[in-house]
mmCIF file of C-alpha atoms in Angstrom:
data_model
loop_
_atom_site.group_PDB
_atom_site.id
_atom_site.type_symbol
_atom_site.label_atom_id
_atom_site.label_comp_id
_atom_site.label_asym_id
_atom_site.label_seq_id
_atom_site.Cartn_x
_atom_site.Cartn_y
_atom_site.Cartn_z
ATOM 1 C CA MET A 61 -0.022 -0.031 -0.043
ATOM 2 C CA SER A 62 1.658 3.245 -1.203
ATOM 3 C CA LEU A 63 1.468 6.474 0.851
ATOM 4 C CA SER A 64 -1.213 9.067 0.499
ATOM 5 C CA VAL A 65 -1.382 12.894 0.737
ATOM 6 C CA GLY A 66 -1.169 13.911 4.564
ATOM 7 C CA ASP A 67 0.752 10.837 5.552
ATOM 8 C CA ARG A 68 4.103 11.378 7.206
ATOM 9 C CA ALA A 69 6.844 10.648 4.744
ATOM 10 C CA PRO A 70 9.241 7.771 5.756
ATOM 11 C CA GLU A 71 12.623 8.799 6.712
ATOM 12 C CA PHE A 72 15.587 7.391 4.505
ATOM 13 C CA SER A 73 19.499 7.732 4.323
ATOM 14 C CA LEU A 74 20.644 6.496 0.983
ATOM 15 C CA PRO A 75 24.024 6.795 -0.923
ATOM 16 C CA ASP A 76 24.057 8.794 -3.995
ATOM 17 C CA GLN A 77 25.952 8.110 -7.193
ATOM 18 C CA ASP A 78 29.118 9.378 -5.468
ATOM 19 C CA LYS A 79 28.454 7.422 -2.353
ATOM 20 C CA GLN A 80 27.667 10.437 -0.486
ATOM 21 C CA VAL A 81 24.662 9.767 1.954
ATOM 22 C CA VAL A 82 21.640 11.843 1.493
ATOM 23 C CA SER A 83 19.085 11.848 4.311
ATOM 24 C CA LEU A 84 15.547 13.125 4.193
ATOM 25 C CA ALA A 85 15.780 14.316 7.781
ATOM 26 C CA ASP A 86 18.686 16.577 6.834
ATOM 27 C CA LEU A 87 16.445 18.284 4.073
ATOM 28 C CA ARG A 88 13.787 19.133 6.566
ATOM 29 C CA GLY A 89 12.589 22.786 6.072
ATOM 30 C CA THR A 90 12.884 22.256 2.467
ATOM 31 C CA PRO A 91 10.255 20.636 0.199
ATOM 32 C CA VAL A 92 11.497 17.516 -1.589
ATOM 33 C CA LEU A 93 10.381 15.713 -4.718
ATOM 34 C CA VAL A 94 11.034 12.142 -4.291
ATOM 35 C CA VAL A 95 10.951 10.344 -7.667
ATOM 36 C CA PHE A 96 11.161 6.371 -7.602
ATOM 37 C CA TYR A 97 11.949 4.703 -10.873
ATOM 38 C CA PRO A 98 12.532 1.141 -11.826
ATOM 39 C CA PHE A 99 16.090 1.071 -13.581
ATOM 40 C CA ALA A 100 18.830 3.389 -14.748
ATOM 41 C CA PHE A 101 19.427 3.242 -18.565
ATOM 42 C CA SER A 102 15.876 1.790 -19.327
ATOM 43 C CA GLY A 103 13.816 3.729 -21.948
ATOM 44 C CA ILE A 104 10.802 5.010 -20.163
ATOM 45 C CA CYS A 105 13.027 5.892 -17.132
ATOM 46 C CA THR A 106 15.477 7.755 -19.182
ATOM 47 C CA GLY A 107 12.792 9.813 -20.885
ATOM 48 C CA GLU A 108 11.106 10.679 -17.562
ATOM 49 C CA LEU A 109 14.363 11.633 -15.861
ATOM 50 C CA CYS A 110 15.609 13.581 -18.947
ATOM 51 C CA GLN A 111 12.299 15.616 -18.862
ATOM 52 C CA LEU A 112 12.853 16.242 -15.114
ATOM 53 C CA ARG A 113 16.497 17.324 -16.093
ATOM 54 C CA ASP A 114 15.302 19.575 -18.834
ATOM 55 C CA GLU A 115 12.578 21.197 -16.581
ATOM 56 C CA LEU A 116 14.556 21.169 -13.365
ATOM 57 C CA THR A 117 14.147 24.773 -12.858
ATOM 58 C CA THR A 118 10.506 24.371 -12.356
ATOM 59 C CA TYR A 119 11.262 22.746 -9.035
ATOM 60 C CA THR A 120 14.444 24.461 -7.972
ATOM 61 C CA ASP A 121 12.989 27.911 -8.625
ATOM 62 C CA ALA A 122 10.332 26.934 -6.339
ATOM 63 C CA GLY A 123 12.885 25.952 -3.665
ATOM 64 C CA VAL A 124 12.204 22.104 -4.143
ATOM 65 C CA LYS A 125 14.893 19.465 -3.870
ATOM 66 C CA VAL A 126 14.635 16.682 -6.407
ATOM 67 C CA LEU A 127 15.977 13.188 -5.553
ATOM 68 C CA ALA A 128 15.563 10.159 -7.800
ATOM 69 C CA ILE A 129 15.693 6.722 -6.161
ATOM 70 C CA SER A 130 16.031 3.403 -7.795
ATOM 71 C CA THR A 131 17.371 -0.090 -6.706
ATOM 72 C CA ASP A 132 20.321 0.130 -8.995
ATOM 73 C CA PRO A 133 23.930 0.029 -7.389
ATOM 74 C CA VAL A 134 25.787 3.338 -6.912
ATOM 75 C CA PHE A 135 28.214 2.405 -9.843
ATOM 76 C CA SER A 136 25.341 2.067 -12.342
ATOM 77 C CA LEU A 137 23.904 5.419 -11.043
ATOM 78 C CA LYS A 138 27.332 7.283 -11.451
ATOM 79 C CA ALA A 139 27.545 6.253 -15.118
ATOM 80 C CA TYR A 140 23.871 6.871 -15.819
ATOM 81 C CA LYS A 141 24.244 10.632 -14.225
ATOM 82 C CA GLU A 142 27.373 11.099 -16.300
ATOM 83 C CA LYS A 143 25.897 9.926 -19.456
ATOM 84 C CA GLU A 144 22.620 11.971 -19.074
ATOM 85 C CA GLY A 145 24.008 15.136 -17.449
ATOM 86 C CA PHE A 146 21.512 14.805 -14.427
ATOM 87 C CA GLU A 147 21.876 17.758 -11.966
ATOM 88 C CA PHE A 148 19.970 16.013 -9.226
ATOM 89 C CA PRO A 149 21.118 13.197 -6.977
ATOM 90 C CA LEU A 150 20.488 9.505 -8.055
ATOM 91 C CA LEU A 151 19.884 7.590 -4.855
ATOM 92 C CA SER A 152 20.790 3.800 -4.586
ATOM 93 C CA ASP A 153 18.230 1.751 -2.874
ATOM 94 C CA PHE A 154 20.184 -1.236 -3.641
ATOM 95 C CA TRP A 155 20.840 -2.731 -0.081
ATOM 96 C CA PRO A 156 18.857 -3.658 2.096
ATOM 97 C CA HIS A 157 17.339 -4.235 -1.483
ATOM 98 C CA GLY A 158 14.438 -1.928 -2.078
ATOM 99 C CA ALA A 159 13.780 -1.060 1.644
ATOM 100 C CA THR A 160 13.067 2.585 0.942
ATOM 101 C CA ALA A 161 10.644 1.805 -1.907
ATOM 102 C CA GLN A 162 9.055 -0.738 0.402
ATOM 103 C CA ALA A 163 8.667 1.992 3.064
ATOM 104 C CA TYR A 164 6.907 4.080 0.429
ATOM 105 C CA GLY A 165 4.704 1.265 -0.869
ATOM 106 C CA VAL A 166 6.217 1.321 -4.248
ATOM 107 C CA PHE A 167 8.551 -1.878 -4.266
ATOM 108 C CA ASN A 168 7.746 -4.599 -6.717
ATOM 109 C CA GLU A 169 9.066 -7.747 -4.969
ATOM 110 C CA LYS A 170 8.753 -10.090 -7.892
ATOM 111 C CA ALA A 171 10.764 -7.905 -10.190
ATOM 112 C CA GLY A 172 13.086 -6.452 -7.383
ATOM 113 C CA MET A 173 12.510 -2.840 -8.617
ATOM 114 C CA ALA A 174 10.721 0.397 -7.504
ATOM 115 C CA LEU A 175 7.575 1.291 -9.246
ATOM 116 C CA ARG A 176 7.130 4.629 -10.774
ATOM 117 C CA GLY A 177 6.170 6.416 -7.503
ATOM 118 C CA THR A 178 6.204 10.209 -7.043
ATOM 119 C CA PHE A 179 6.083 12.014 -3.717
ATOM 120 C CA LEU A 180 6.175 15.691 -2.970
ATOM 121 C CA VAL A 181 7.230 16.117 0.662
ATOM 122 C CA ASP A 182 6.547 19.371 2.225
ATOM 123 C CA ALA A 183 9.089 21.208 4.426
ATOM 124 C CA GLU A 184 7.632 19.637 7.552
ATOM 125 C CA GLY A 185 7.900 16.091 6.212
ATOM 126 C CA THR A 186 4.343 15.527 5.142
ATOM 127 C CA ILE A 187 3.368 13.954 1.811
ATOM 128 C CA ALA A 188 1.719 16.851 -0.250
ATOM 129 C CA PHE A 189 1.410 14.973 -3.472
ATOM 130 C CA ALA A 190 1.422 11.147 -4.300
ATOM 131 C CA GLU A 191 1.190 9.214 -7.422
ATOM 132 C CA VAL A 192 2.091 5.799 -8.390
ATOM 133 C CA ASN A 193 2.123 4.625 -11.981
ATOM 134 C CA ALA A 194 1.912 0.920 -13.230
ATOM 135 C CA PRO A 195 5.126 -0.650 -14.816
ATOM 136 C CA GLY A 196 5.492 0.541 -18.465
ATOM 137 C CA ASP A 197 3.143 3.453 -17.729
ATOM 138 C CA ALA A 198 5.076 6.754 -18.297
ATOM 139 C CA ARG A 199 4.321 9.544 -15.856
ATOM 140 C CA GLU A 200 2.602 12.792 -16.782
ATOM 141 C CA GLN A 201 4.759 15.311 -14.976
ATOM 142 C CA SER A 202 2.144 18.218 -14.990
ATOM 143 C CA GLY A 203 0.585 16.860 -11.843
ATOM 144 C CA TRP A 204 4.034 17.412 -10.029
ATOM 145 C CA LYS A 205 4.309 20.866 -11.229
ATOM 146 C CA ASP A 206 0.776 21.670 -10.121
ATOM 147 C CA ALA A 207 1.540 20.197 -6.715
ATOM 148 C CA VAL A 208 4.816 22.326 -6.511
ATOM 149 C CA ALA A 209 2.836 25.451 -7.585
ATOM 150 C CA GLN A 210 0.219 24.761 -4.785
ATOM 151 C CA LEU A 211 2.824 24.191 -2.308
ATOM 152 C CA GLY A 212 4.264 27.694 -3.186
ATOM 153 C CA GLU A 213 0.639 29.271 -2.841
ATOM 154 C CA ALA A 214 0.099 27.696 0.704
ATOM 155 C CA ALA A 215 3.483 29.115 1.908
#
């Protein structure tokens, strides 16, 4: 069961592509867009993350930190970030395998991967937007932008 708007966002501390640990708790006071995706280098995921890269100022200009999470190891994420020029951290939920995706209710245990879950966590750590897409179902990112805009209006 995935999380819903109003739920407390589960805390996590995960290594990024450079093995630097990123903790949600350390970002308290800042809204965070948490984007789970199945696999680095896969077609739909690359399309989604490249769109996020190309439209990153929509989020950063609103003061939102973007974090992308998959169950890939850090070495794959480093190569992926370098190849695609991503300017946001790619976090590895590799071990314990998928533990953060499980906490957010977006882990596909049979496939050993995260589903396409997107969560906007407000500055206080509460889920302000939640969406989970089925495998193979690319996300429409306009909902994320609307949620960011509403977060700004509420501030």
